[in-house]
Amino acid sequence: MYRTRYQSAIMAETFAISPIGSINYEYLPIRWTNSFLSTRIGLGFLPGGKETDVGSVTNGGGVSVPASITYNYLINNLRRGINKRVSVKCKSAPSKIASEWFAEIGAGYTLAAYRTTETRNFTFGILGLRQQVIFDIPPHPRVVFLRLNVTPSYSVGKYELRGGVSIGLSL
């Protein structure tokens, strides 16, 4: 089994499947030798639409609820990386930091609810690249990751090409 070194994480995402930004919880239910399956759900804020009075803040903001499932496949040579970390000379200790790269493909859905207009539904395709940096320091390893995505979307009979960035930390 591939050891991703974590099973759940918290992440901040901007654009991608969240229209503006969101905080997401990520869970890895299945892990294989060179890959893993990732599920995410989050809550985001959407800016408002119209002003109510002079000097007041906008009245029309909303929330988004993004959810996705992705398959992540390891694209760098993990075995070479492990051998490099383990087969060091006696003069120094093995490195406590390692980096892994994954190709990501999946699908997502976002419910966007505004106070002043009707609720919208977005469906997304997800193509991305993920880098995980592992800090193998006791009592248990921490993983920091960065994701870059291209997310073609469909909503209300209209197709769009979007992109996004996410940063996360294992729990």
mmCIF file with all atom_site columns, C-alpha atoms in Angstrom:
data_model
loop_
_atom_site.group_PDB
_atom_site.id
_atom_site.type_symbol
_atom_site.label_atom_id
_atom_site.label_alt_id
_atom_site.label_comp_id
_atom_site.label_asym_id
_atom_site.label_entity_id
_atom_site.label_seq_id
_atom_site.pdbx_PDB_ins_code
_atom_site.Cartn_x
_atom_site.Cartn_y
_atom_site.Cartn_z
_atom_site.occupancy
_atom_site.B_iso_or_equiv
_atom_site.pdbx_formal_charge
_atom_site.auth_seq_id
_atom_site.auth_comp_id
_atom_site.auth_asym_id
_atom_site.auth_atom_id
_atom_site.pdbx_PDB_model_num
ATOM 1   C CA . MET A 1 1   ? 0.000   0.000  0.000   1.00 0.00 ? 1   MET A CA 1
ATOM 2   C CA . TYR A 1 2   ? 1.241   3.478  -0.832  1.00 0.00 ? 2   TYR A CA 1
ATOM 3   C CA . ARG A 1 3   ? 1.857   5.418  2.350   1.00 0.00 ? 3   ARG A CA 1
ATOM 4   C CA . THR A 1 4   ? 0.737   9.000  1.763   1.00 0.00 ? 4   THR A CA 1
ATOM 5   C CA . ARG A 1 5   ? 1.622   9.674  5.399   1.00 0.00 ? 5   ARG A CA 1
ATOM 6   C CA . TYR A 1 6   ? -1.777  11.161 6.086   1.00 0.00 ? 6   TYR A CA 1
ATOM 7   C CA . GLN A 1 7   ? -5.426  10.262 5.768   1.00 0.00 ? 7   GLN A CA 1
ATOM 8   C CA . SER A 1 8   ? -7.077  13.656 6.279   1.00 0.00 ? 8   SER A CA 1
ATOM 9   C CA . ALA A 1 9   ? -6.117  17.275 5.678   1.00 0.00 ? 9   ALA A CA 1
ATOM 10  C CA . ILE A 1 10  ? -7.451  20.812 5.776   1.00 0.00 ? 10  ILE A CA 1
ATOM 11  C CA . MET A 1 11  ? -6.923  23.058 2.761   1.00 0.00 ? 11  MET A CA 1
ATOM 12  C CA . ALA A 1 12  ? -7.594  26.557 1.473   1.00 0.00 ? 12  ALA A CA 1
ATOM 13  C CA . GLU A 1 13  ? -8.653  26.749 -2.165  1.00 0.00 ? 13  GLU A CA 1
ATOM 14  C CA . THR A 1 14  ? -9.121  29.724 -4.437  1.00 0.00 ? 14  THR A CA 1
ATOM 15  C CA . PHE A 1 15  ? -11.029 29.557 -7.717  1.00 0.00 ? 15  PHE A CA 1
ATOM 16  C CA . ALA A 1 16  ? -10.871 25.935 -9.008  1.00 0.00 ? 16  ALA A CA 1
ATOM 17  C CA . ILE A 1 17  ? -14.210 24.355 -7.991  1.00 0.00 ? 17  ILE A CA 1
ATOM 18  C CA . SER A 1 18  ? -14.958 27.074 -5.448  1.00 0.00 ? 18  SER A CA 1
ATOM 19  C CA . PRO A 1 19  ? -16.157 30.202 -7.302  1.00 0.00 ? 19  PRO A CA 1
ATOM 20  C CA . ILE A 1 20  ? -13.999 32.578 -5.207  1.00 0.00 ? 20  ILE A CA 1
ATOM 21  C CA . GLY A 1 21  ? -12.471 30.764 -2.245  1.00 0.00 ? 21  GLY A CA 1
ATOM 22  C CA . SER A 1 22  ? -13.202 28.036 0.276   1.00 0.00 ? 22  SER A CA 1
ATOM 23  C CA . ILE A 1 23  ? -11.881 26.046 3.203   1.00 0.00 ? 23  ILE A CA 1
ATOM 24  C CA . ASN A 1 24  ? -12.063 22.311 2.494   1.00 0.00 ? 24  ASN A CA 1
ATOM 25  C CA . TYR A 1 25  ? -11.669 19.050 4.388   1.00 0.00 ? 25  TYR A CA 1
ATOM 26  C CA . GLU A 1 26  ? -9.879  16.319 2.424   1.00 0.00 ? 26  GLU A CA 1
ATOM 27  C CA . TYR A 1 27  ? -10.098 12.603 3.188   1.00 0.00 ? 27  TYR A CA 1
ATOM 28  C CA . LEU A 1 28  ? -8.188  9.745  1.498   1.00 0.00 ? 28  LEU A CA 1
ATOM 29  C CA . PRO A 1 29  ? -10.430 6.654  1.706   1.00 0.00 ? 29  PRO A CA 1
ATOM 30  C CA . ILE A 1 30  ? -8.356  4.367  -0.582  1.00 0.00 ? 30  ILE A CA 1
ATOM 31  C CA . ARG A 1 31  ? -4.597  4.134  -1.117  1.00 0.00 ? 31  ARG A CA 1
ATOM 32  C CA . TRP A 1 32  ? -2.871  1.910  -3.659  1.00 0.00 ? 32  TRP A CA 1
ATOM 33  C CA . THR A 1 33  ? 0.812   1.227  -4.422  1.00 0.00 ? 33  THR A CA 1
ATOM 34  C CA . ASN A 1 34  ? 1.459   4.340  -6.536  1.00 0.00 ? 34  ASN A CA 1
ATOM 35  C CA . SER A 1 35  ? -1.757  6.309  -6.131  1.00 0.00 ? 35  SER A CA 1
ATOM 36  C CA . PHE A 1 36  ? -4.653  7.284  -3.909  1.00 0.00 ? 36  PHE A CA 1
ATOM 37  C CA . LEU A 1 37  ? -8.281  8.414  -4.095  1.00 0.00 ? 37  LEU A CA 1
ATOM 38  C CA . SER A 1 38  ? -9.131  11.778 -2.545  1.00 0.00 ? 38  SER A CA 1
ATOM 39  C CA . THR A 1 39  ? -12.521 13.209 -1.545  1.00 0.00 ? 39  THR A CA 1
ATOM 40  C CA . ARG A 1 40  ? -13.091 16.842 -0.541  1.00 0.00 ? 40  ARG A CA 1
ATOM 41  C CA . ILE A 1 41  ? -15.945 18.933 0.808   1.00 0.00 ? 41  ILE A CA 1
ATOM 42  C CA . GLY A 1 42  ? -15.825 22.553 1.868   1.00 0.00 ? 42  GLY A CA 1
ATOM 43  C CA . LEU A 1 43  ? -17.524 25.827 2.599   1.00 0.00 ? 43  LEU A CA 1
ATOM 44  C CA . GLY A 1 44  ? -16.814 29.073 0.783   1.00 0.00 ? 44  GLY A CA 1
ATOM 45  C CA . PHE A 1 45  ? -17.921 32.704 0.733   1.00 0.00 ? 45  PHE A CA 1
ATOM 46  C CA . LEU A 1 46  ? -19.290 34.506 -2.314  1.00 0.00 ? 46  LEU A CA 1
ATOM 47  C CA . PRO A 1 47  ? -19.243 38.314 -2.497  1.00 0.00 ? 47  PRO A CA 1
ATOM 48  C CA . GLY A 1 48  ? -22.513 40.253 -2.658  1.00 0.00 ? 48  GLY A CA 1
ATOM 49  C CA . GLY A 1 49  ? -24.289 41.809 -5.578  1.00 0.00 ? 49  GLY A CA 1
ATOM 50  C CA . LYS A 1 50  ? -26.112 45.053 -4.767  1.00 0.00 ? 50  LYS A CA 1
ATOM 51  C CA . GLU A 1 51  ? -25.833 47.819 -2.170  1.00 0.00 ? 51  GLU A CA 1
ATOM 52  C CA . THR A 1 52  ? -28.695 48.494 0.232   1.00 0.00 ? 52  THR A CA 1
ATOM 53  C CA . ASP A 1 53  ? -27.918 52.008 1.568   1.00 0.00 ? 53  ASP A CA 1
ATOM 54  C CA . VAL A 1 54  ? -25.291 54.703 1.228   1.00 0.00 ? 54  VAL A CA 1
ATOM 55  C CA . GLY A 1 55  ? -22.266 53.623 3.262   1.00 0.00 ? 55  GLY A CA 1
ATOM 56  C CA . SER A 1 56  ? -23.514 50.084 3.861   1.00 0.00 ? 56  SER A CA 1
ATOM 57  C CA . VAL A 1 57  ? -21.859 46.880 2.831   1.00 0.00 ? 57  VAL A CA 1
ATOM 58  C CA . THR A 1 58  ? -23.278 44.850 -0.037  1.00 0.00 ? 58  THR A CA 1
ATOM 59  C CA . ASN A 1 59  ? -26.427 42.847 0.596   1.00 0.00 ? 59  ASN A CA 1
ATOM 60  C CA . GLY A 1 60  ? -26.390 39.751 -1.531  1.00 0.00 ? 60  GLY A CA 1
ATOM 61  C CA . GLY A 1 61  ? -23.420 37.646 -0.508  1.00 0.00 ? 61  GLY A CA 1
ATOM 62  C CA . GLY A 1 62  ? -23.716 33.914 -0.447  1.00 0.00 ? 62  GLY A CA 1
ATOM 63  C CA . VAL A 1 63  ? -22.033 30.630 0.300   1.00 0.00 ? 63  VAL A CA 1
ATOM 64  C CA . SER A 1 64  ? -20.637 27.850 -1.845  1.00 0.00 ? 64  SER A CA 1
ATOM 65  C CA . VAL A 1 65  ? -20.399 24.176 -0.969  1.00 0.00 ? 65  VAL A CA 1
ATOM 66  C CA . PRO A 1 66  ? -17.740 22.546 -3.194  1.00 0.00 ? 66  PRO A CA 1
ATOM 67  C CA . ALA A 1 67  ? -17.313 18.761 -3.260  1.00 0.00 ? 67  ALA A CA 1
ATOM 68  C CA . SER A 1 68  ? -14.988 16.642 -5.387  1.00 0.00 ? 68  SER A CA 1
ATOM 69  C CA . ILE A 1 69  ? -13.421 13.255 -5.886  1.00 0.00 ? 69  ILE A CA 1
ATOM 70  C CA . THR A 1 70  ? -10.031 12.812 -7.565  1.00 0.00 ? 70  THR A CA 1
ATOM 71  C CA . TYR A 1 71  ? -7.591  10.067 -8.436  1.00 0.00 ? 71  TYR A CA 1
ATOM 72  C CA . ASN A 1 72  ? -3.935  11.006 -7.782  1.00 0.00 ? 72  ASN A CA 1
ATOM 73  C CA . TYR A 1 73  ? -1.083  9.085  -9.431  1.00 0.00 ? 73  TYR A CA 1
ATOM 74  C CA . LEU A 1 74  ? 2.563   9.377  -8.343  1.00 0.00 ? 74  LEU A CA 1
ATOM 75  C CA . ILE A 1 75  ? 4.688   10.711 -11.224 1.00 0.00 ? 75  ILE A CA 1
ATOM 76  C CA . ASN A 1 76  ? 8.135   11.048 -9.659  1.00 0.00 ? 76  ASN A CA 1
ATOM 77  C CA . ASN A 1 77  ? 10.324  8.038  -8.908  1.00 0.00 ? 77  ASN A CA 1
ATOM 78  C CA . LEU A 1 78  ? 9.490   7.203  -5.297  1.00 0.00 ? 78  LEU A CA 1
ATOM 79  C CA . ARG A 1 79  ? 11.864  4.231  -5.092  1.00 0.00 ? 79  ARG A CA 1
ATOM 80  C CA . ARG A 1 80  ? 14.845  6.324  -6.195  1.00 0.00 ? 80  ARG A CA 1
ATOM 81  C CA . GLY A 1 81  ? 13.886  8.998  -3.675  1.00 0.00 ? 81  GLY A CA 1
ATOM 82  C CA . ILE A 1 82  ? 13.694  6.487  -0.828  1.00 0.00 ? 82  ILE A CA 1
ATOM 83  C CA . ASN A 1 83  ? 17.008  4.887  -1.807  1.00 0.00 ? 83  ASN A CA 1
ATOM 84  C CA . LYS A 1 84  ? 18.624  8.329  -1.929  1.00 0.00 ? 84  LYS A CA 1
ATOM 85  C CA . ARG A 1 85  ? 17.340  9.167  1.551   1.00 0.00 ? 85  ARG A CA 1
ATOM 86  C CA . VAL A 1 86  ? 18.289  5.814  3.108   1.00 0.00 ? 86  VAL A CA 1
ATOM 87  C CA . SER A 1 87  ? 21.660  5.158  1.459   1.00 0.00 ? 87  SER A CA 1
ATOM 88  C CA . VAL A 1 88  ? 23.495  8.180  2.821   1.00 0.00 ? 88  VAL A CA 1
ATOM 89  C CA . LYS A 1 89  ? 27.054  7.998  4.083   1.00 0.00 ? 89  LYS A CA 1
ATOM 90  C CA . CYS A 1 90  ? 27.642  7.447  7.805   1.00 0.00 ? 90  CYS A CA 1
ATOM 91  C CA . LYS A 1 91  ? 28.742  11.072 8.089   1.00 0.00 ? 91  LYS A CA 1
ATOM 92  C CA . SER A 1 92  ? 25.189  12.418 7.992   1.00 0.00 ? 92  SER A CA 1
ATOM 93  C CA . ALA A 1 93  ? 21.645  11.450 8.969   1.00 0.00 ? 93  ALA A CA 1
ATOM 94  C CA . PRO A 1 94  ? 18.970  10.713 6.358   1.00 0.00 ? 94  PRO A CA 1
ATOM 95  C CA . SER A 1 95  ? 16.977  13.692 5.140   1.00 0.00 ? 95  SER A CA 1
ATOM 96  C CA . LYS A 1 96  ? 13.834  14.463 7.114   1.00 0.00 ? 96  LYS A CA 1
ATOM 97  C CA . ILE A 1 97  ? 12.173  16.237 4.184   1.00 0.00 ? 97  ILE A CA 1
ATOM 98  C CA . ALA A 1 98  ? 11.000  14.600 0.940   1.00 0.00 ? 98  ALA A CA 1
ATOM 99  C CA . SER A 1 99  ? 8.941   15.774 -2.036  1.00 0.00 ? 99  SER A CA 1
ATOM 100 C CA . GLU A 1 100 ? 6.434   13.843 -4.145  1.00 0.00 ? 100 GLU A CA 1
ATOM 101 C CA . TRP A 1 101 ? 4.576   14.862 -7.333  1.00 0.00 ? 101 TRP A CA 1
ATOM 102 C CA . PHE A 1 102 ? 1.164   13.568 -8.412  1.00 0.00 ? 102 PHE A CA 1
ATOM 103 C CA . ALA A 1 103 ? -0.980  13.921 -11.530 1.00 0.00 ? 103 ALA A CA 1
ATOM 104 C CA . GLU A 1 104 ? -4.611  14.461 -10.559 1.00 0.00 ? 104 GLU A CA 1
ATOM 105 C CA . ILE A 1 105 ? -7.859  13.781 -12.454 1.00 0.00 ? 105 ILE A CA 1
ATOM 106 C CA . GLY A 1 106 ? -11.418 13.876 -11.181 1.00 0.00 ? 106 GLY A CA 1
ATOM 107 C CA . ALA A 1 107 ? -14.806 15.540 -11.009 1.00 0.00 ? 107 ALA A CA 1
ATOM 108 C CA . GLY A 1 108 ? -16.442 18.112 -8.774  1.00 0.00 ? 108 GLY A CA 1
ATOM 109 C CA . TYR A 1 109 ? -19.770 19.725 -7.972  1.00 0.00 ? 109 TYR A CA 1
ATOM 110 C CA . THR A 1 110 ? -20.456 23.093 -6.338  1.00 0.00 ? 110 THR A CA 1
ATOM 111 C CA . LEU A 1 111 ? -23.703 24.439 -4.969  1.00 0.00 ? 111 LEU A CA 1
ATOM 112 C CA . ALA A 1 112 ? -23.641 28.255 -4.890  1.00 0.00 ? 112 ALA A CA 1
ATOM 113 C CA . ALA A 1 113 ? -26.440 29.870 -2.877  1.00 0.00 ? 113 ALA A CA 1
ATOM 114 C CA . TYR A 1 114 ? -26.982 33.641 -2.888  1.00 0.00 ? 114 TYR A CA 1
ATOM 115 C CA . ARG A 1 115 ? -29.384 35.583 -0.657  1.00 0.00 ? 115 ARG A CA 1
ATOM 116 C CA . THR A 1 116 ? -30.774 37.717 -3.482  1.00 0.00 ? 116 THR A CA 1
ATOM 117 C CA . THR A 1 117 ? -30.780 35.375 -6.490  1.00 0.00 ? 117 THR A CA 1
ATOM 118 C CA . GLU A 1 118 ? -31.517 31.762 -7.233  1.00 0.00 ? 118 GLU A CA 1
ATOM 119 C CA . THR A 1 119 ? -29.194 28.919 -6.284  1.00 0.00 ? 119 THR A CA 1
ATOM 120 C CA . ARG A 1 120 ? -26.708 27.798 -8.942  1.00 0.00 ? 120 ARG A CA 1
ATOM 121 C CA . ASN A 1 121 ? -25.202 24.382 -9.577  1.00 0.00 ? 121 ASN A CA 1
ATOM 122 C CA . PHE A 1 122 ? -21.791 23.904 -11.171 1.00 0.00 ? 122 PHE A CA 1
ATOM 123 C CA . THR A 1 123 ? -20.213 20.651 -12.375 1.00 0.00 ? 123 THR A CA 1
ATOM 124 C CA . PHE A 1 124 ? -16.476 20.456 -12.998 1.00 0.00 ? 124 PHE A CA 1
ATOM 125 C CA . GLY A 1 125 ? -13.811 18.306 -14.534 1.00 0.00 ? 125 GLY A CA 1
ATOM 126 C CA . ILE A 1 126 ? -10.503 18.432 -12.652 1.00 0.00 ? 126 ILE A CA 1
ATOM 127 C CA . LEU A 1 127 ? -7.016  18.095 -14.187 1.00 0.00 ? 127 LEU A CA 1
ATOM 128 C CA . GLY A 1 128 ? -4.150  19.021 -11.942 1.00 0.00 ? 128 GLY A CA 1
ATOM 129 C CA . LEU A 1 129 ? -0.699  18.683 -10.533 1.00 0.00 ? 129 LEU A CA 1
ATOM 130 C CA . ARG A 1 130 ? -0.046  18.199 -6.817  1.00 0.00 ? 130 ARG A CA 1
ATOM 131 C CA . GLN A 1 131 ? 3.213   18.503 -4.925  1.00 0.00 ? 131 GLN A CA 1
ATOM 132 C CA . GLN A 1 132 ? 3.475   17.067 -1.429  1.00 0.00 ? 132 GLN A CA 1
ATOM 133 C CA . VAL A 1 133 ? 6.346   17.955 0.869   1.00 0.00 ? 133 VAL A CA 1
ATOM 134 C CA . ILE A 1 134 ? 6.735   15.493 3.742   1.00 0.00 ? 134 ILE A CA 1
ATOM 135 C CA . PHE A 1 135 ? 8.304   16.606 6.998   1.00 0.00 ? 135 PHE A CA 1
ATOM 136 C CA . ASP A 1 136 ? 9.217   13.262 8.587   1.00 0.00 ? 136 ASP A CA 1
ATOM 137 C CA . ILE A 1 137 ? 9.723   14.591 12.097  1.00 0.00 ? 137 ILE A CA 1
ATOM 138 C CA . PRO A 1 138 ? 8.381   12.721 15.176  1.00 0.00 ? 138 PRO A CA 1
ATOM 139 C CA . PRO A 1 139 ? 5.902   12.211 16.760  1.00 0.00 ? 139 PRO A CA 1
ATOM 140 C CA . HIS A 1 140 ? 4.266   11.799 13.330  1.00 0.00 ? 140 HIS A CA 1
ATOM 141 C CA . PRO A 1 141 ? 5.002   13.148 9.860   1.00 0.00 ? 141 PRO A CA 1
ATOM 142 C CA . ARG A 1 142 ? 3.303   16.279 8.540   1.00 0.00 ? 142 ARG A CA 1
ATOM 143 C CA . VAL A 1 143 ? 2.536   16.861 4.884   1.00 0.00 ? 143 VAL A CA 1
ATOM 144 C CA . VAL A 1 144 ? 2.175   20.255 3.226   1.00 0.00 ? 144 VAL A CA 1
ATOM 145 C CA . PHE A 1 145 ? 0.794   20.218 -0.286  1.00 0.00 ? 145 PHE A CA 1
ATOM 146 C CA . LEU A 1 146 ? 0.189   22.600 -3.162  1.00 0.00 ? 146 LEU A CA 1
ATOM 147 C CA . ARG A 1 147 ? -2.278  21.863 -5.974  1.00 0.00 ? 147 ARG A CA 1
ATOM 148 C CA . LEU A 1 148 ? -2.599  23.590 -9.350  1.00 0.00 ? 148 LEU A CA 1
ATOM 149 C CA . ASN A 1 149 ? -5.764  22.741 -11.303 1.00 0.00 ? 149 ASN A CA 1
ATOM 150 C CA . VAL A 1 150 ? -7.454  23.347 -14.618 1.00 0.00 ? 150 VAL A CA 1
ATOM 151 C CA . THR A 1 151 ? -11.185 22.989 -14.077 1.00 0.00 ? 151 THR A CA 1
ATOM 152 C CA . PRO A 1 152 ? -13.539 23.114 -17.061 1.00 0.00 ? 152 PRO A CA 1
ATOM 153 C CA . SER A 1 153 ? -17.066 23.791 -15.746 1.00 0.00 ? 153 SER A CA 1
ATOM 154 C CA . TYR A 1 154 ? -20.682 23.634 -16.853 1.00 0.00 ? 154 TYR A CA 1
ATOM 155 C CA . SER A 1 155 ? -23.530 25.710 -15.393 1.00 0.00 ? 155 SER A CA 1
ATOM 156 C CA . VAL A 1 156 ? -26.837 27.020 -16.752 1.00 0.00 ? 156 VAL A CA 1
ATOM 157 C CA . GLY A 1 157 ? -26.121 25.817 -20.297 1.00 0.00 ? 157 GLY A CA 1
ATOM 158 C CA . LYS A 1 158 ? -22.708 27.497 -20.408 1.00 0.00 ? 158 LYS A CA 1
ATOM 159 C CA . TYR A 1 159 ? -19.187 26.018 -20.467 1.00 0.00 ? 159 TYR A CA 1
ATOM 160 C CA . GLU A 1 160 ? -16.193 27.822 -18.909 1.00 0.00 ? 160 GLU A CA 1
ATOM 161 C CA . LEU A 1 161 ? -12.520 27.061 -18.508 1.00 0.00 ? 161 LEU A CA 1
ATOM 162 C CA . ARG A 1 162 ? -11.229 27.878 -15.037 1.00 0.00 ? 162 ARG A CA 1
ATOM 163 C CA . GLY A 1 163 ? -8.153  27.204 -12.985 1.00 0.00 ? 163 GLY A CA 1
ATOM 164 C CA . GLY A 1 164 ? -7.280  27.253 -9.325  1.00 0.00 ? 164 GLY A CA 1
ATOM 165 C CA . VAL A 1 165 ? -4.739  26.888 -6.572  1.00 0.00 ? 165 VAL A CA 1
ATOM 166 C CA . SER A 1 166 ? -4.945  25.067 -3.244  1.00 0.00 ? 166 SER A CA 1
ATOM 167 C CA . ILE A 1 167 ? -2.616  24.798 -0.278  1.00 0.00 ? 167 ILE A CA 1
ATOM 168 C CA . GLY A 1 168 ? -3.117  22.297 2.496   1.00 0.00 ? 168 GLY A CA 1
ATOM 169 C CA . LEU A 1 169 ? -1.769  20.709 5.658   1.00 0.00 ? 169 LEU A CA 1
ATOM 170 C CA . SER A 1 170 ? -2.274  17.175 6.938   1.00 0.00 ? 170 SER A CA 1
ATOM 171 C CA . LEU A 1 171 ? -4.115  16.710 10.232  1.00 0.00 ? 171 LEU A CA 1
#
